[in-house]
């Protein structure tokens, strides 16, 4: 999921894309006042039953964005999330395949780096200076 106002993302590795798997995660990660923009996947069919707003675009009918209120701005789309998946794919590409056992870890690293809005000197020092010793204890 990606926040429209903050740009922060929340990624979860799932075993499948069935509604029984996806819906509990959506409920866990979003407040009840959330408006969800998704594609036409049946995994999202009952999201509105939880009290969350839900609008869809139908890619199979060549619809990628829609202007519902007539202001000339296509506010109904899931292109932002699709761009995030492209970013994750590009992040994983240099590793030439990731074992399923470690996919959640790589995904969490990508999520963390994407959500990091400001790189400070303290942050860089933490990354560059190891917090361990090579000497036996």
Short mmCIF file of C-alpha atoms in Angstrom, two decimals:
data_model
loop_
_atom_site.label_atom_id
_atom_site.label_comp_id
_atom_site.label_asym_id
_atom_site.label_seq_id
_atom_site.Cartn_x
_atom_site.Cartn_y
_atom_site.Cartn_z
CA UNK A 1 0.00 0.00 0.00
CA UNK A 2 1.10 3.55 -0.63
CA UNK A 3 -0.19 6.66 1.11
CA UNK A 4 -1.42 9.30 -1.32
CA UNK A 5 -0.44 12.20 0.95
CA UNK A 6 2.77 10.95 2.60
CA UNK A 7 4.09 8.67 -0.12
CA UNK A 8 4.99 6.12 2.55
CA UNK A 9 4.60 2.52 1.54
CA UNK A 10 3.69 -0.63 3.43
CA UNK A 11 4.64 -3.85 1.67
CA UNK A 12 3.81 -7.37 2.82
CA UNK A 13 4.89 -10.63 1.25
CA UNK A 14 1.89 -12.98 0.97
CA UNK A 15 1.64 -16.64 0.09
CA UNK A 16 -1.11 -15.93 -2.43
CA UNK A 17 -3.47 -13.22 -3.68
CA UNK A 18 -6.76 -14.69 -2.51
CA UNK A 19 -9.29 -12.50 -0.74
CA UNK A 20 -8.94 -14.55 2.47
CA UNK A 21 -5.24 -13.64 2.53
CA UNK A 22 -5.36 -10.04 1.30
CA UNK A 23 -8.37 -8.60 3.14
CA UNK A 24 -7.13 -9.22 6.73
CA UNK A 25 -3.81 -7.57 5.82
CA UNK A 26 -5.60 -4.55 4.34
CA UNK A 27 -7.72 -4.26 7.49
CA UNK A 28 -4.59 -4.47 9.65
CA UNK A 29 -2.63 -1.86 7.67
CA UNK A 30 -5.34 0.75 7.06
CA UNK A 31 -7.70 2.74 9.28
CA UNK A 32 -11.44 2.28 8.64
CA UNK A 33 -11.67 5.76 7.06
CA UNK A 34 -9.27 4.84 4.24
CA UNK A 35 -10.24 5.13 0.58
CA UNK A 36 -8.61 2.29 -1.35
CA UNK A 37 -7.85 2.56 -5.05
CA UNK A 38 -7.30 -0.88 -6.57
CA UNK A 39 -7.55 -2.76 -9.82
CA UNK A 40 -10.45 -5.09 -10.53
CA UNK A 41 -8.94 -8.10 -8.73
CA UNK A 42 -11.58 -10.18 -6.94
CA UNK A 43 -9.35 -10.18 -3.83
CA UNK A 44 -10.70 -6.68 -3.09
CA UNK A 45 -14.41 -7.41 -3.69
CA UNK A 46 -15.46 -7.14 -0.04
CA UNK A 47 -13.19 -4.30 1.12
CA UNK A 48 -16.15 -1.92 1.22
CA UNK A 49 -17.88 -4.31 3.67
CA UNK A 50 -15.27 -3.25 6.25
CA UNK A 51 -16.39 0.39 6.08
CA UNK A 52 -13.45 1.49 3.95
CA UNK A 53 -14.10 3.38 0.74
CA UNK A 54 -13.16 1.43 -2.38
CA UNK A 55 -12.85 2.50 -6.01
CA UNK A 56 -11.41 0.45 -8.84
CA UNK A 57 -10.01 0.79 -12.31
CA UNK A 58 -10.60 -2.02 -14.77
CA UNK A 59 -7.38 -2.77 -16.63
CA UNK A 60 -9.06 -5.51 -18.66
CA UNK A 61 -11.23 -2.79 -20.24
CA UNK A 62 -8.13 -0.65 -20.90
CA UNK A 63 -8.99 1.71 -18.06
CA UNK A 64 -5.90 2.88 -16.18
CA UNK A 65 -7.19 6.06 -14.54
CA UNK A 66 -10.56 7.72 -14.16
CA UNK A 67 -11.83 11.22 -13.42
CA UNK A 68 -14.88 10.64 -11.20
CA UNK A 69 -15.62 14.23 -10.20
CA UNK A 70 -15.10 15.93 -13.57
CA UNK A 71 -12.30 18.27 -12.50
CA UNK A 72 -9.89 17.04 -15.18
CA UNK A 73 -7.71 15.19 -12.66
CA UNK A 74 -7.79 11.39 -12.81
CA UNK A 75 -7.93 10.66 -9.09
CA UNK A 76 -8.95 7.00 -9.39
CA UNK A 77 -5.89 4.96 -10.32
CA UNK A 78 -3.42 2.48 -8.90
CA UNK A 79 -0.47 3.68 -10.99
CA UNK A 80 1.44 4.84 -7.89
CA UNK A 81 1.45 1.33 -6.44
CA UNK A 82 2.35 -0.18 -9.79
CA UNK A 83 5.34 2.17 -9.88
CA UNK A 84 6.35 0.93 -6.43
CA UNK A 85 6.31 -2.67 -7.71
CA UNK A 86 8.58 -1.55 -10.57
CA UNK A 87 10.92 0.01 -8.01
CA UNK A 88 10.97 -3.21 -5.97
CA UNK A 89 11.67 -5.27 -9.09
CA UNK A 90 14.55 -2.94 -10.02
CA UNK A 91 15.87 -3.13 -6.43
CA UNK A 92 15.86 -6.95 -6.54
CA UNK A 93 17.30 -7.21 -10.07
CA UNK A 94 21.02 -6.99 -9.14
CA UNK A 95 20.59 -9.94 -6.77
CA UNK A 96 19.64 -12.17 -9.73
CA UNK A 97 16.91 -13.95 -7.88
CA UNK A 98 16.02 -14.01 -4.23
CA UNK A 99 15.14 -17.13 -2.27
CA UNK A 100 11.55 -17.07 -0.98
CA UNK A 101 12.90 -17.48 2.54
CA UNK A 102 14.55 -14.05 2.31
CA UNK A 103 12.03 -12.19 0.12
CA UNK A 104 10.30 -10.55 3.09
CA UNK A 105 13.66 -9.24 4.36
CA UNK A 106 14.62 -7.75 0.99
CA UNK A 107 11.13 -6.27 0.69
CA UNK A 108 11.40 -4.71 4.16
CA UNK A 109 14.76 -3.15 3.23
CA UNK A 110 13.22 -1.67 0.07
CA UNK A 111 10.25 -0.36 2.07
CA UNK A 112 12.55 1.21 4.66
CA UNK A 113 14.75 2.93 2.07
CA UNK A 114 11.71 4.21 0.18
CA UNK A 115 10.13 5.63 3.34
CA UNK A 116 13.39 7.25 4.44
CA UNK A 117 12.85 10.89 3.55
CA UNK A 118 16.00 12.45 4.93
CA UNK A 119 19.52 11.05 5.10
CA UNK A 120 21.38 12.59 8.03
CA UNK A 121 25.05 12.39 8.98
CA UNK A 122 24.14 10.22 11.98
CA UNK A 123 22.33 7.81 9.69
CA UNK A 124 25.35 7.51 7.37
CA UNK A 125 27.71 7.01 10.31
CA UNK A 126 25.47 4.23 11.60
CA UNK A 127 25.65 2.51 8.22
CA UNK A 128 29.39 2.94 7.69
CA UNK A 129 30.84 2.26 11.12
CA UNK A 130 30.31 -1.30 12.26
CA UNK A 131 29.05 -1.75 15.78
CA UNK A 132 31.00 -4.94 16.46
CA UNK A 133 34.55 -6.11 16.99
CA UNK A 134 36.64 -8.66 15.16
CA UNK A 135 38.49 -9.53 18.34
CA UNK A 136 37.42 -12.60 20.30
CA UNK A 137 35.55 -11.84 23.48
#
